[in-house]
Short mmCIF file of C-alpha atoms and ligand atoms in Angstrom, two decimals:
data_model
loop_
_atom_site.label_atom_id
_atom_site.label_comp_id
_atom_site.label_asym_id
_atom_site.label_seq_id
_atom_site.Cartn_x
_atom_site.Cartn_y
_atom_site.Cartn_z
CA MET B 1 67.53 88.41 -94.53
CA SER B 2 67.62 91.11 -91.88
CA ILE B 3 66.11 90.38 -88.52
CA SER B 4 64.40 93.03 -86.49
CA PRO B 5 64.87 92.78 -82.73
CA THR B 6 61.81 91.43 -80.92
CA ASN B 7 61.99 94.16 -78.24
CA GLY B 8 60.23 91.92 -75.76
CA SER B 9 57.24 91.27 -78.03
CA LYS B 10 55.82 87.78 -78.43
CA VAL B 11 57.33 85.49 -81.06
CA ALA B 12 55.02 83.46 -83.30
CA LEU B 13 55.60 80.89 -86.04
CA VAL B 14 52.98 80.06 -88.67
CA THR B 15 53.51 76.99 -90.89
CA GLY B 16 52.38 76.94 -94.52
CA ALA B 17 52.46 80.72 -94.59
CA THR B 18 53.60 81.44 -98.16
CA ARG B 19 50.00 82.01 -99.26
CA GLY B 20 46.33 81.73 -98.30
CA ILE B 21 45.17 81.71 -94.70
CA GLY B 22 48.70 81.20 -93.34
CA LEU B 23 50.10 84.31 -95.03
CA GLU B 24 47.18 86.39 -93.76
CA THR B 25 47.56 84.94 -90.25
CA VAL B 26 51.16 86.17 -90.29
CA ARG B 27 50.02 89.62 -91.42
CA GLN B 28 47.36 89.93 -88.71
CA LEU B 29 49.61 88.64 -85.91
CA ALA B 30 52.35 91.07 -86.98
CA GLN B 31 49.78 93.89 -87.15
CA ALA B 32 48.94 93.00 -83.52
CA GLY B 33 52.62 93.60 -82.63
CA VAL B 34 53.75 89.98 -82.57
CA HIS B 35 57.19 89.27 -84.09
CA THR B 36 56.07 86.63 -86.58
CA LEU B 37 58.07 83.96 -88.37
CA LEU B 38 56.62 83.21 -91.79
CA ALA B 39 57.41 79.55 -92.38
CA GLY B 40 57.37 78.04 -95.85
CA ARG B 41 58.63 74.77 -97.28
CA ASP B 42 60.36 76.73 -100.03
CA ARG B 43 62.81 79.17 -98.43
CA SER B 44 62.93 81.58 -101.36
CA ARG B 45 59.14 81.88 -101.50
CA ALA B 46 59.03 82.39 -97.73
CA VAL B 47 61.64 85.15 -98.04
CA GLU B 48 59.69 86.76 -100.89
CA ALA B 49 56.45 86.75 -98.87
CA ALA B 50 58.20 88.03 -95.73
CA LEU B 51 59.86 90.88 -97.66
CA LYS B 52 56.44 91.99 -98.90
CA LEU B 53 55.08 92.14 -95.34
CA GLN B 54 58.25 93.87 -94.10
CA GLY B 55 57.54 96.41 -96.85
CA GLU B 56 54.20 97.03 -95.11
CA GLY B 57 56.23 97.88 -91.99
CA LEU B 58 55.41 94.62 -90.22
CA PRO B 59 57.73 92.65 -87.88
CA VAL B 60 57.98 89.50 -90.01
CA GLU B 61 60.90 87.23 -90.85
CA ALA B 62 61.12 84.18 -93.08
CA ILE B 63 62.04 80.67 -92.03
CA ALA B 64 62.23 77.43 -94.01
CA LEU B 65 60.06 74.62 -92.66
CA ASP B 66 58.63 71.61 -94.47
CA VAL B 67 56.33 69.87 -92.00
CA THR B 68 56.91 66.48 -93.68
CA ASP B 69 60.71 66.68 -93.36
CA THR B 70 62.26 65.90 -89.96
CA ALA B 71 65.59 67.56 -90.81
CA SER B 72 63.80 70.72 -91.95
CA ILE B 73 61.76 70.85 -88.72
CA GLN B 74 64.90 70.34 -86.61
CA ALA B 75 66.76 73.07 -88.49
CA ALA B 76 63.84 75.47 -87.94
CA VAL B 77 63.77 74.67 -84.21
CA GLN B 78 67.49 75.38 -83.94
CA GLU B 79 67.10 78.63 -85.84
CA VAL B 80 64.28 79.82 -83.55
CA ALA B 81 66.25 78.73 -80.47
CA ARG B 82 69.31 80.65 -81.64
CA ARG B 83 67.44 83.79 -82.71
CA HIS B 84 64.79 84.00 -79.98
CA GLY B 85 65.30 81.32 -77.32
CA ARG B 86 61.56 80.69 -77.04
CA LEU B 87 58.32 80.46 -79.02
CA ASP B 88 55.13 82.10 -77.70
CA ILE B 89 52.75 81.05 -80.49
CA LEU B 90 52.75 78.08 -82.88
CA VAL B 91 50.09 78.05 -85.59
CA ASN B 92 49.98 74.65 -87.32
CA ASN B 93 48.41 75.93 -90.52
CA ALA B 94 50.06 73.92 -93.34
CA GLY B 95 47.57 71.59 -94.99
CA ILE B 96 46.79 69.87 -98.27
CA VAL B 97 43.98 68.18 -100.16
CA ALA B 98 45.60 65.25 -102.00
CA GLU B 99 42.38 63.60 -103.22
CA ASP B 100 40.45 63.87 -106.44
CA LYS B 101 37.63 66.30 -105.57
CA ARG B 102 35.48 64.96 -108.43
CA GLN B 103 35.21 61.58 -106.73
CA THR B 104 31.94 61.15 -104.81
CA LYS B 105 32.53 57.67 -103.34
CA PRO B 106 34.78 57.78 -100.27
CA SER B 107 35.82 54.15 -100.83
CA LEU B 108 37.39 54.99 -104.20
CA GLN B 109 40.03 57.46 -103.02
CA PRO B 110 43.39 55.68 -103.38
CA LEU B 111 45.39 54.69 -100.33
CA GLN B 112 48.34 56.73 -101.60
CA ALA B 113 46.21 59.88 -101.29
CA TRP B 114 45.36 58.89 -97.70
CA ARG B 115 49.07 58.49 -96.89
CA GLU B 116 50.04 61.83 -98.47
CA THR B 117 47.23 63.61 -96.69
CA PHE B 118 48.07 62.22 -93.27
CA GLU B 119 51.80 62.86 -93.79
CA THR B 120 51.15 66.61 -93.99
CA ASN B 121 47.86 67.23 -92.18
CA LEU B 122 48.38 65.00 -89.14
CA PHE B 123 51.97 63.76 -88.86
CA GLY B 124 53.26 67.21 -89.89
CA VAL B 125 51.28 68.83 -87.09
CA VAL B 126 52.38 66.28 -84.48
CA ALA B 127 56.05 66.34 -85.55
CA THR B 128 56.26 70.15 -85.67
CA THR B 129 54.57 70.48 -82.28
CA GLN B 130 56.73 67.83 -80.62
CA ALA B 131 59.87 69.51 -81.92
CA PHE B 132 58.87 73.03 -80.80
CA LEU B 133 57.47 71.99 -77.42
CA PRO B 134 60.68 72.77 -75.46
CA LEU B 135 60.73 76.30 -76.95
CA LEU B 136 56.99 76.68 -76.23
CA HIS B 137 57.67 75.69 -72.60
CA SER B 138 60.38 78.38 -72.53
CA ALA B 139 57.76 81.08 -73.23
CA PRO B 140 55.71 82.45 -70.31
CA ALA B 141 52.32 81.21 -71.61
CA ALA B 142 52.45 79.70 -75.09
CA ARG B 143 49.52 79.16 -77.43
CA ILE B 144 49.22 76.34 -79.97
CA VAL B 145 46.63 76.70 -82.73
CA ASN B 146 45.87 73.64 -84.84
CA VAL B 147 44.16 74.60 -88.08
CA SER B 148 41.52 71.92 -88.49
CA SER B 149 38.27 72.20 -90.48
CA VAL B 150 34.57 71.74 -89.87
CA LEU B 151 35.08 68.77 -92.24
CA GLY B 152 36.85 67.09 -89.30
CA SER B 153 33.67 67.24 -87.20
CA LEU B 154 32.17 63.76 -86.81
CA GLY B 155 29.17 65.37 -85.11
CA ALA B 156 28.45 67.48 -88.21
CA HIS B 157 29.24 64.63 -90.63
CA SER B 158 26.78 62.28 -88.93
CA ASP B 159 23.96 64.84 -88.67
CA PRO B 160 21.64 64.75 -91.73
CA ALA B 161 20.64 68.35 -90.94
CA SER B 162 24.23 69.61 -91.17
CA PRO B 163 25.30 71.54 -94.28
CA ILE B 164 28.34 69.23 -94.60
CA TYR B 165 26.35 65.98 -94.27
CA GLU B 166 26.73 65.20 -97.97
CA PHE B 167 30.33 66.43 -98.19
CA LYS B 168 31.95 62.98 -98.08
CA GLY B 169 34.10 63.10 -101.25
CA ILE B 170 37.52 63.73 -99.63
CA PRO B 171 37.50 61.23 -96.74
CA ALA B 172 41.26 61.31 -96.13
CA TYR B 173 41.27 65.10 -95.71
CA ASN B 174 38.21 64.94 -93.46
CA ALA B 175 39.65 62.10 -91.34
CA SER B 176 43.01 63.89 -91.09
CA LYS B 177 41.24 66.89 -89.57
CA SER B 178 39.25 64.62 -87.19
CA ALA B 179 42.63 63.24 -86.13
CA VAL B 180 44.00 66.78 -85.64
CA ASN B 181 41.01 67.42 -83.37
CA SER B 182 41.80 64.27 -81.39
CA TRP B 183 45.48 65.26 -81.11
CA THR B 184 44.38 68.70 -79.87
CA VAL B 185 42.35 67.15 -77.04
CA HIS B 186 45.19 64.81 -76.08
CA LEU B 187 47.85 67.53 -76.04
CA ALA B 188 45.63 69.95 -74.14
CA TYR B 189 45.13 67.22 -71.53
CA GLU B 190 48.88 66.66 -71.24
CA LEU B 191 49.49 70.41 -70.85
CA ARG B 192 46.50 71.13 -68.56
CA GLY B 193 48.72 71.92 -65.57
CA THR B 194 50.82 74.43 -67.55
CA PRO B 195 50.04 77.93 -68.91
CA ILE B 196 50.08 76.54 -72.49
CA LYS B 197 46.74 76.47 -74.32
CA VAL B 198 46.02 74.25 -77.31
CA ASN B 199 42.98 74.69 -79.54
CA ALA B 200 41.67 73.54 -82.91
CA VAL B 201 40.07 76.01 -85.32
CA HIS B 202 37.89 76.00 -88.42
CA PRO B 203 38.79 79.04 -90.55
CA GLY B 204 35.51 78.94 -92.52
CA TYR B 205 35.00 78.09 -96.18
CA VAL B 206 37.65 80.50 -97.45
CA LYS B 207 38.46 81.73 -100.97
CA THR B 208 41.98 80.28 -101.25
CA ASP B 209 43.91 78.15 -103.76
CA MET B 210 42.81 75.07 -101.82
CA ASN B 211 39.26 75.72 -103.06
CA ALA B 212 40.34 77.10 -106.45
CA GLY B 213 39.30 80.53 -105.17
CA GLU B 214 35.76 79.46 -104.24
CA GLY B 215 34.37 79.96 -100.76
CA GLU B 216 31.98 81.87 -98.53
CA ILE B 217 34.44 84.23 -96.85
CA ASP B 218 37.51 86.24 -97.83
CA ILE B 219 41.02 85.38 -96.65
CA PRO B 220 41.26 88.16 -93.98
CA THR B 221 38.08 86.82 -92.32
CA GLY B 222 39.41 83.27 -92.73
CA ALA B 223 42.51 84.12 -90.68
CA LYS B 224 40.58 85.67 -87.79
CA THR B 225 39.88 82.49 -85.81
CA SER B 226 43.54 81.41 -85.86
CA VAL B 227 44.65 84.89 -84.79
CA SER B 228 42.14 85.15 -81.96
CA MET B 229 43.11 81.73 -80.58
CA ALA B 230 46.81 82.61 -80.91
CA LEU B 231 46.26 85.75 -78.82
CA LEU B 232 44.07 84.19 -76.09
CA ASP B 233 44.59 85.61 -72.65
CA ALA B 234 45.02 83.58 -69.47
CA ASP B 235 41.32 82.92 -68.92
CA GLY B 236 40.78 81.64 -72.48
CA PRO B 237 39.83 78.04 -73.26
CA THR B 238 42.09 75.08 -73.98
CA GLY B 239 41.27 71.80 -75.68
CA GLY B 240 38.43 73.36 -77.71
CA TYR B 241 37.29 73.57 -81.34
CA PHE B 242 36.24 77.00 -82.58
CA HIS B 243 35.09 79.08 -85.52
CA LEU B 244 34.76 82.87 -85.21
CA GLY B 245 33.97 82.74 -81.51
CA GLU B 246 31.59 79.77 -81.73
CA THR B 247 32.28 76.30 -80.35
CA LEU B 248 31.94 73.51 -82.92
CA PRO B 249 30.76 69.93 -82.24
CA TRP B 250 33.61 67.39 -82.31
P1 NAP M 301 46.37 76.89 -99.45
O1 NAP M 301 46.05 78.23 -100.00
O2 NAP M 301 46.36 75.70 -100.34
O3 NAP M 301 47.78 77.01 -98.69
C1 NAP M 301 48.33 75.88 -98.08
C2 NAP M 301 49.67 76.25 -97.51
O4 NAP M 301 50.22 75.06 -96.90
C3 NAP M 301 50.67 76.72 -98.57
O5 NAP M 301 51.42 77.79 -98.05
C4 NAP M 301 51.54 75.49 -98.77
O6 NAP M 301 52.87 75.79 -99.18
C5 NAP M 301 51.56 74.95 -97.35
N1 NAP M 301 52.05 73.57 -97.29
C6 NAP M 301 51.58 72.47 -97.91
N2 NAP M 301 52.35 71.40 -97.62
C7 NAP M 301 53.33 71.86 -96.78
C8 NAP M 301 54.43 71.25 -96.14
N3 NAP M 301 54.72 69.95 -96.30
N4 NAP M 301 55.21 72.00 -95.32
C9 NAP M 301 54.95 73.32 -95.16
N5 NAP M 301 53.95 73.96 -95.77
C10 NAP M 301 53.15 73.23 -96.57
O7 NAP M 301 45.37 76.51 -98.26
P2 NAP M 301 44.52 77.39 -97.23
O8 NAP M 301 43.12 77.38 -97.70
O9 NAP M 301 45.19 78.66 -96.92
O10 NAP M 301 44.58 76.41 -95.98
C11 NAP M 301 45.29 76.68 -94.78
C12 NAP M 301 44.80 75.71 -93.72
O11 NAP M 301 43.40 75.93 -93.50
C13 NAP M 301 44.93 74.24 -94.10
O12 NAP M 301 45.31 73.48 -92.96
C14 NAP M 301 43.53 73.86 -94.53
O13 NAP M 301 43.27 72.47 -94.40
C15 NAP M 301 42.70 74.70 -93.58
N6 NAP M 301 41.32 74.95 -94.01
C16 NAP M 301 41.08 75.67 -95.13
C17 NAP M 301 39.76 75.91 -95.49
C18 NAP M 301 39.41 76.71 -96.72
O14 NAP M 301 38.19 76.84 -97.02
N7 NAP M 301 40.37 77.26 -97.45
C19 NAP M 301 38.70 75.40 -94.72
C20 NAP M 301 38.99 74.67 -93.60
C21 NAP M 301 40.31 74.47 -93.23
P3 NAP M 301 53.29 75.98 -100.72
O15 NAP M 301 52.95 77.42 -101.04
O16 NAP M 301 54.75 75.69 -100.70
O17 NAP M 301 52.50 75.01 -101.53
#
Protein backbone atom coordinates (compact mmCIF):
# COMPACT_ATOMS: atom_id res chain seq x y z
CA MET A 1 0.00 0.00 0.00
CA SER A 2 1.14 3.58 -0.45
CA ILE A 3 3.31 5.12 2.20
CA SER A 4 3.09 8.76 3.08
CA PRO A 5 6.38 10.44 3.99
CA THR A 6 6.79 11.01 7.72
CA ASN A 7 7.98 14.62 7.19
CA GLY A 8 9.90 14.52 10.45
CA SER A 9 6.88 13.49 12.53
CA LYS A 10 7.15 10.78 15.15
CA VAL A 11 6.67 7.15 14.08
CA ALA A 12 4.52 4.86 16.22
CA LEU A 13 3.59 1.18 16.02
CA VAL A 14 0.53 -0.27 17.76
CA THR A 15 0.18 -4.07 17.99
CA GLY A 16 -3.21 -5.77 17.82
CA ALA A 17 -4.63 -2.75 16.03
CA THR A 18 -7.14 -4.32 13.64
CA ARG A 19 -10.00 -3.59 16.06
CA GLY A 20 -10.94 -2.45 19.55
CA ILE A 21 -8.67 -0.28 21.67
CA GLY A 22 -5.67 -0.81 19.37
CA LEU A 23 -7.46 0.50 16.28
CA GLU A 24 -8.67 3.56 18.19
CA THR A 25 -5.18 4.14 19.62
CA VAL A 26 -3.89 4.28 16.04
CA ARG A 27 -6.62 6.76 15.10
CA GLN A 28 -5.91 9.07 18.05
CA LEU A 29 -2.12 8.97 17.61
CA ALA A 30 -2.51 9.75 13.90
CA GLN A 31 -4.95 12.55 14.74
CA ALA A 32 -2.18 13.96 16.98
CA GLY A 33 0.12 14.05 13.91
CA VAL A 34 2.06 10.86 14.60
CA HIS A 35 2.82 8.67 11.56
CA THR A 36 1.28 5.46 12.89
CA LEU A 37 1.84 1.86 11.85
CA LEU A 38 -1.29 -0.21 12.32
CA ALA A 39 -0.01 -3.70 13.11
CA GLY A 40 -2.20 -6.76 12.72
CA ARG A 41 -1.50 -10.47 12.68
CA ASP A 42 -3.55 -10.74 9.49
CA ARG A 43 -1.98 -8.48 6.85
CA SER A 44 -5.11 -8.10 4.75
CA ARG A 45 -7.21 -7.03 7.75
CA ALA A 46 -4.48 -4.60 8.80
CA VAL A 47 -4.46 -3.13 5.28
CA GLU A 48 -8.26 -2.87 5.30
CA ALA A 49 -8.26 -1.05 8.65
CA ALA A 50 -5.40 1.25 7.60
CA LEU A 51 -7.15 2.16 4.33
CA LYS A 52 -10.23 3.22 6.31
CA LEU A 53 -8.15 5.54 8.51
CA GLN A 54 -6.25 6.86 5.47
CA GLY A 55 -9.71 7.65 4.07
CA GLU A 56 -10.20 9.86 7.13
CA GLY A 57 -7.06 11.72 6.03
CA LEU A 58 -4.87 10.19 8.73
CA PRO A 59 -1.15 9.28 8.41
CA VAL A 60 -1.54 5.54 8.93
CA GLU A 61 0.07 2.55 7.24
CA ALA A 62 -0.45 -1.17 7.72
CA ILE A 63 2.13 -3.69 8.85
CA ALA A 64 1.86 -7.42 9.51
CA LEU A 65 2.90 -8.49 13.01
CA ASP A 66 1.87 -11.56 14.97
CA VAL A 67 3.34 -11.13 18.46
CA THR A 68 3.55 -14.92 18.96
CA ASP A 69 5.60 -15.48 15.78
CA THR A 70 9.32 -14.68 15.91
CA ALA A 71 9.68 -14.56 12.10
CA SER A 72 6.73 -12.17 11.84
CA ILE A 73 8.23 -9.87 14.50
CA GLN A 74 11.63 -9.91 12.77
CA ALA A 75 10.05 -9.12 9.39
CA ALA A 76 8.16 -6.18 10.94
CA VAL A 77 11.36 -4.84 12.54
CA GLN A 78 13.14 -5.01 9.18
CA GLU A 79 10.25 -3.26 7.46
CA VAL A 80 10.23 -0.42 10.01
CA ALA A 81 14.03 -0.13 9.82
CA ARG A 82 13.90 0.09 6.03
CA ARG A 83 10.98 2.52 5.86
CA HIS A 84 11.74 4.75 8.84
CA GLY A 85 15.08 3.86 10.45
CA ARG A 86 13.69 4.38 13.95
CA LEU A 87 10.63 3.91 16.14
CA ASP A 88 9.48 6.69 18.50
CA ILE A 89 6.50 4.92 20.08
CA LEU A 90 5.72 1.23 20.65
CA VAL A 91 2.28 0.40 22.05
CA ASN A 92 2.12 -3.26 23.11
CA ASN A 93 -1.64 -3.55 22.85
CA ALA A 94 -2.32 -7.06 21.47
CA GLY A 95 -3.98 -9.25 24.09
CA ILE A 96 -6.31 -12.20 24.48
CA VAL A 97 -8.56 -13.92 26.99
CA ALA A 98 -8.13 -17.66 26.36
CA GLU A 99 -10.06 -18.89 29.41
CA ASP A 100 -13.66 -19.93 29.89
CA LYS A 101 -15.26 -16.83 31.44
CA ARG A 102 -18.07 -18.92 32.94
CA GLN A 103 -15.62 -20.71 35.22
CA THR A 104 -15.56 -19.27 38.75
CA LYS A 105 -12.83 -21.47 40.27
CA PRO A 106 -9.33 -20.28 39.30
CA SER A 107 -7.93 -23.78 39.88
CA LEU A 108 -10.12 -25.26 37.13
CA GLN A 109 -8.80 -23.24 34.18
CA PRO A 110 -6.77 -25.67 32.05
CA LEU A 111 -3.01 -25.33 31.78
CA GLN A 112 -3.32 -25.04 27.99
CA ALA A 113 -5.28 -21.80 28.47
CA TRP A 114 -2.51 -20.51 30.75
CA ARG A 115 0.10 -21.28 28.08
CA GLU A 116 -1.89 -19.63 25.28
CA THR A 117 -2.53 -16.57 27.40
CA PHE A 118 1.09 -16.09 28.39
CA GLU A 119 2.28 -16.72 24.82
CA THR A 120 0.41 -13.61 23.63
CA ASN A 121 -0.02 -11.38 26.67
CA LEU A 122 3.46 -11.71 28.19
CA PHE A 123 5.92 -13.42 25.82
CA GLY A 124 4.46 -11.46 22.88
CA VAL A 125 5.09 -8.18 24.70
CA VAL A 126 8.63 -9.14 25.73
CA ALA A 127 9.58 -10.52 22.30
CA THR A 128 8.18 -7.53 20.38
CA THR A 129 9.89 -5.07 22.71
CA GLN A 130 13.25 -6.86 22.61
CA ALA A 131 13.14 -6.92 18.82
CA PHE A 132 12.23 -3.22 18.44
CA LEU A 133 14.59 -1.95 21.14
CA PRO A 134 17.43 -1.04 18.72
CA LEU A 135 14.98 1.05 16.64
CA LEU A 136 13.56 2.62 19.82
CA HIS A 137 17.12 3.57 20.83
CA SER A 138 17.52 5.16 17.39
CA ALA A 139 14.68 7.61 18.15
CA PRO A 140 15.46 10.76 20.18
CA ALA A 141 13.22 9.86 23.16
CA ALA A 142 11.11 6.75 22.63
CA ARG A 143 8.02 5.76 24.59
CA ILE A 144 6.91 2.19 25.31
CA VAL A 145 3.33 1.62 26.44
CA ASN A 146 2.42 -1.81 27.79
CA VAL A 147 -1.33 -2.33 27.77
CA SER A 148 -1.96 -4.12 31.05
CA SER A 149 -5.23 -4.17 33.02
CA VAL A 150 -6.41 -3.35 36.52
CA LEU A 151 -6.92 -7.14 36.67
CA GLY A 152 -3.12 -7.37 36.86
CA SER A 153 -3.09 -5.39 40.12
CA LEU A 154 -2.23 -7.66 43.05
CA GLY A 155 -2.97 -4.75 45.38
CA ALA A 156 -6.54 -4.50 44.07
CA HIS A 157 -7.00 -8.29 43.92
CA SER A 158 -6.01 -8.73 47.57
CA ASP A 159 -8.15 -5.84 48.86
CA PRO A 160 -11.66 -6.99 49.88
CA ALA A 161 -12.86 -3.39 49.37
CA SER A 162 -11.74 -3.34 45.72
CA PRO A 163 -14.38 -3.67 42.98
CA ILE A 164 -12.28 -6.43 41.37
CA TYR A 165 -11.79 -8.44 44.59
CA GLU A 166 -14.24 -11.12 43.45
CA PHE A 167 -13.09 -11.09 39.83
CA LYS A 168 -10.93 -14.22 40.05
CA GLY A 169 -12.41 -16.31 37.19
CA ILE A 170 -9.68 -15.74 34.56
CA PRO A 171 -6.50 -16.24 36.59
CA ALA A 172 -4.18 -16.74 33.61
CA TYR A 173 -5.25 -13.43 32.04
CA ASN A 174 -4.93 -11.65 35.38
CA ALA A 175 -1.50 -13.19 36.11
CA SER A 176 -0.30 -12.38 32.57
CA LYS A 177 -1.10 -8.72 33.19
CA SER A 178 0.64 -8.83 36.62
CA ALA A 179 3.65 -10.20 34.73
CA VAL A 180 3.40 -7.38 32.16
CA ASN A 181 3.48 -4.95 35.09
CA SER A 182 6.59 -6.66 36.47
CA TRP A 183 8.27 -6.56 33.03
CA THR A 184 7.42 -2.85 32.81
CA VAL A 185 9.23 -2.13 36.09
CA HIS A 186 12.25 -4.20 35.06
CA LEU A 187 12.59 -2.59 31.62
CA ALA A 188 12.09 0.92 33.00
CA TYR A 189 14.91 0.19 35.46
CA GLU A 190 17.20 -0.99 32.66
CA LEU A 191 16.42 2.12 30.60
CA ARG A 192 16.48 4.62 33.50
CA GLY A 193 19.64 6.33 32.23
CA THR A 194 18.19 6.83 28.73
CA PRO A 195 15.44 9.15 27.39
CA ILE A 196 13.16 6.12 26.85
CA LYS A 197 10.09 5.87 29.10
CA VAL A 198 8.21 2.65 29.76
CA ASN A 199 4.79 2.54 31.41
CA ALA A 200 1.91 0.13 31.96
CA VAL A 201 -1.69 1.24 31.44
CA HIS A 202 -5.20 0.10 32.29
CA PRO A 203 -7.56 1.24 29.51
CA GLY A 204 -10.70 0.89 31.68
CA TYR A 205 -13.52 -1.62 31.34
CA VAL A 206 -14.10 -0.96 27.64
CA LYS A 207 -16.93 -2.01 25.31
CA THR A 208 -14.88 -4.17 22.92
CA ASP A 209 -15.11 -7.68 21.46
CA MET A 210 -12.99 -8.91 24.37
CA ASN A 211 -15.95 -8.20 26.67
CA ALA A 212 -18.61 -9.12 24.08
CA GLY A 213 -19.38 -5.40 23.82
CA GLU A 214 -20.00 -4.95 27.55
CA GLY A 215 -18.12 -2.38 29.59
CA GLU A 216 -18.25 0.92 31.44
CA ILE A 217 -16.59 3.16 28.85
CA ASP A 218 -16.59 3.55 25.07
CA ILE A 219 -13.61 2.65 22.89
CA PRO A 220 -12.41 6.27 22.29
CA THR A 221 -12.18 6.81 26.07
CA GLY A 222 -10.54 3.39 26.42
CA ALA A 223 -7.70 4.44 24.09
CA LYS A 224 -6.96 7.69 25.92
CA THR A 225 -4.56 6.31 28.54
CA SER A 226 -2.40 4.53 25.95
CA VAL A 227 -2.30 7.68 23.80
CA SER A 228 -1.40 9.99 26.68
CA MET A 229 1.43 7.69 27.83
CA ALA A 230 2.66 7.37 24.23
CA LEU A 231 2.88 11.17 23.94
CA LEU A 232 4.53 11.85 27.33
CA ASP A 233 6.97 14.71 27.35
CA ALA A 234 10.44 14.64 28.89
CA ASP A 235 9.29 15.27 32.47
CA GLY A 236 6.70 12.47 32.36
CA PRO A 237 6.95 9.34 34.52
CA THR A 238 8.58 6.01 33.73
CA GLY A 239 8.05 2.63 35.34
CA GLY A 240 4.48 3.50 36.38
CA TYR A 241 0.98 2.02 36.10
CA PHE A 242 -1.78 4.40 35.06
CA HIS A 243 -5.44 4.81 34.17
CA LEU A 244 -6.76 8.14 32.86
CA GLY A 245 -4.18 10.18 34.74
CA GLU A 246 -4.43 8.21 37.99
CA THR A 247 -1.72 5.95 39.39
CA LEU A 248 -2.88 2.39 40.11
CA PRO A 249 -1.60 0.11 42.92
CA TRP A 250 0.68 -2.66 41.64
P1 LIG B 1 -10.04 -7.01 21.32
O1 LIG B 1 -11.13 -6.13 20.82
O2 LIG B 1 -10.31 -8.44 21.58
O3 LIG B 1 -8.79 -6.85 20.32
C1 LIG B 1 -7.63 -7.57 20.56
C2 LIG B 1 -6.65 -7.28 19.45
O4 LIG B 1 -5.46 -8.05 19.71
C3 LIG B 1 -7.16 -7.69 18.08
O5 LIG B 1 -6.78 -6.72 17.13
C4 LIG B 1 -6.44 -9.01 17.82
O6 LIG B 1 -6.22 -9.29 16.46
C5 LIG B 1 -5.11 -8.70 18.50
N1 LIG B 1 -4.31 -9.91 18.73
C6 LIG B 1 -4.63 -11.02 19.41
N2 LIG B 1 -3.62 -11.92 19.34
C7 LIG B 1 -2.65 -11.33 18.58
C8 LIG B 1 -1.38 -11.75 18.13
N3 LIG B 1 -0.88 -12.97 18.42
N4 LIG B 1 -0.62 -10.89 17.40
C9 LIG B 1 -1.11 -9.67 17.08
N5 LIG B 1 -2.32 -9.23 17.44
C10 LIG B 1 -3.08 -10.06 18.19
O7 LIG B 1 -9.46 -6.46 22.70
P2 LIG B 1 -9.39 -4.99 23.35
O8 LIG B 1 -10.45 -4.92 24.37
O9 LIG B 1 -9.28 -3.95 22.31
O10 LIG B 1 -8.01 -5.14 24.13
C11 LIG B 1 -6.82 -4.46 23.79
C12 LIG B 1 -5.86 -4.56 24.96
O11 LIG B 1 -6.46 -3.94 26.11
C13 LIG B 1 -5.56 -6.00 25.39
O12 LIG B 1 -4.19 -6.10 25.78
C14 LIG B 1 -6.45 -6.21 26.60
O13 LIG B 1 -5.96 -7.20 27.48
C15 LIG B 1 -6.42 -4.82 27.22
N6 LIG B 1 -7.52 -4.52 28.13
C16 LIG B 1 -8.79 -4.47 27.66
C17 LIG B 1 -9.82 -4.15 28.54
C18 LIG B 1 -11.25 -4.07 28.09
O14 LIG B 1 -12.14 -3.83 28.96
N7 LIG B 1 -11.56 -4.23 26.81
C19 LIG B 1 -9.55 -3.91 29.90
C20 LIG B 1 -8.25 -3.98 30.33
C21 LIG B 1 -7.23 -4.26 29.43
P3 LIG B 1 -7.30 -10.05 15.53
O15 LIG B 1 -8.25 -8.97 15.07
O16 LIG B 1 -6.45 -10.62 14.44
O17 LIG B 1 -7.96 -11.09 16.37
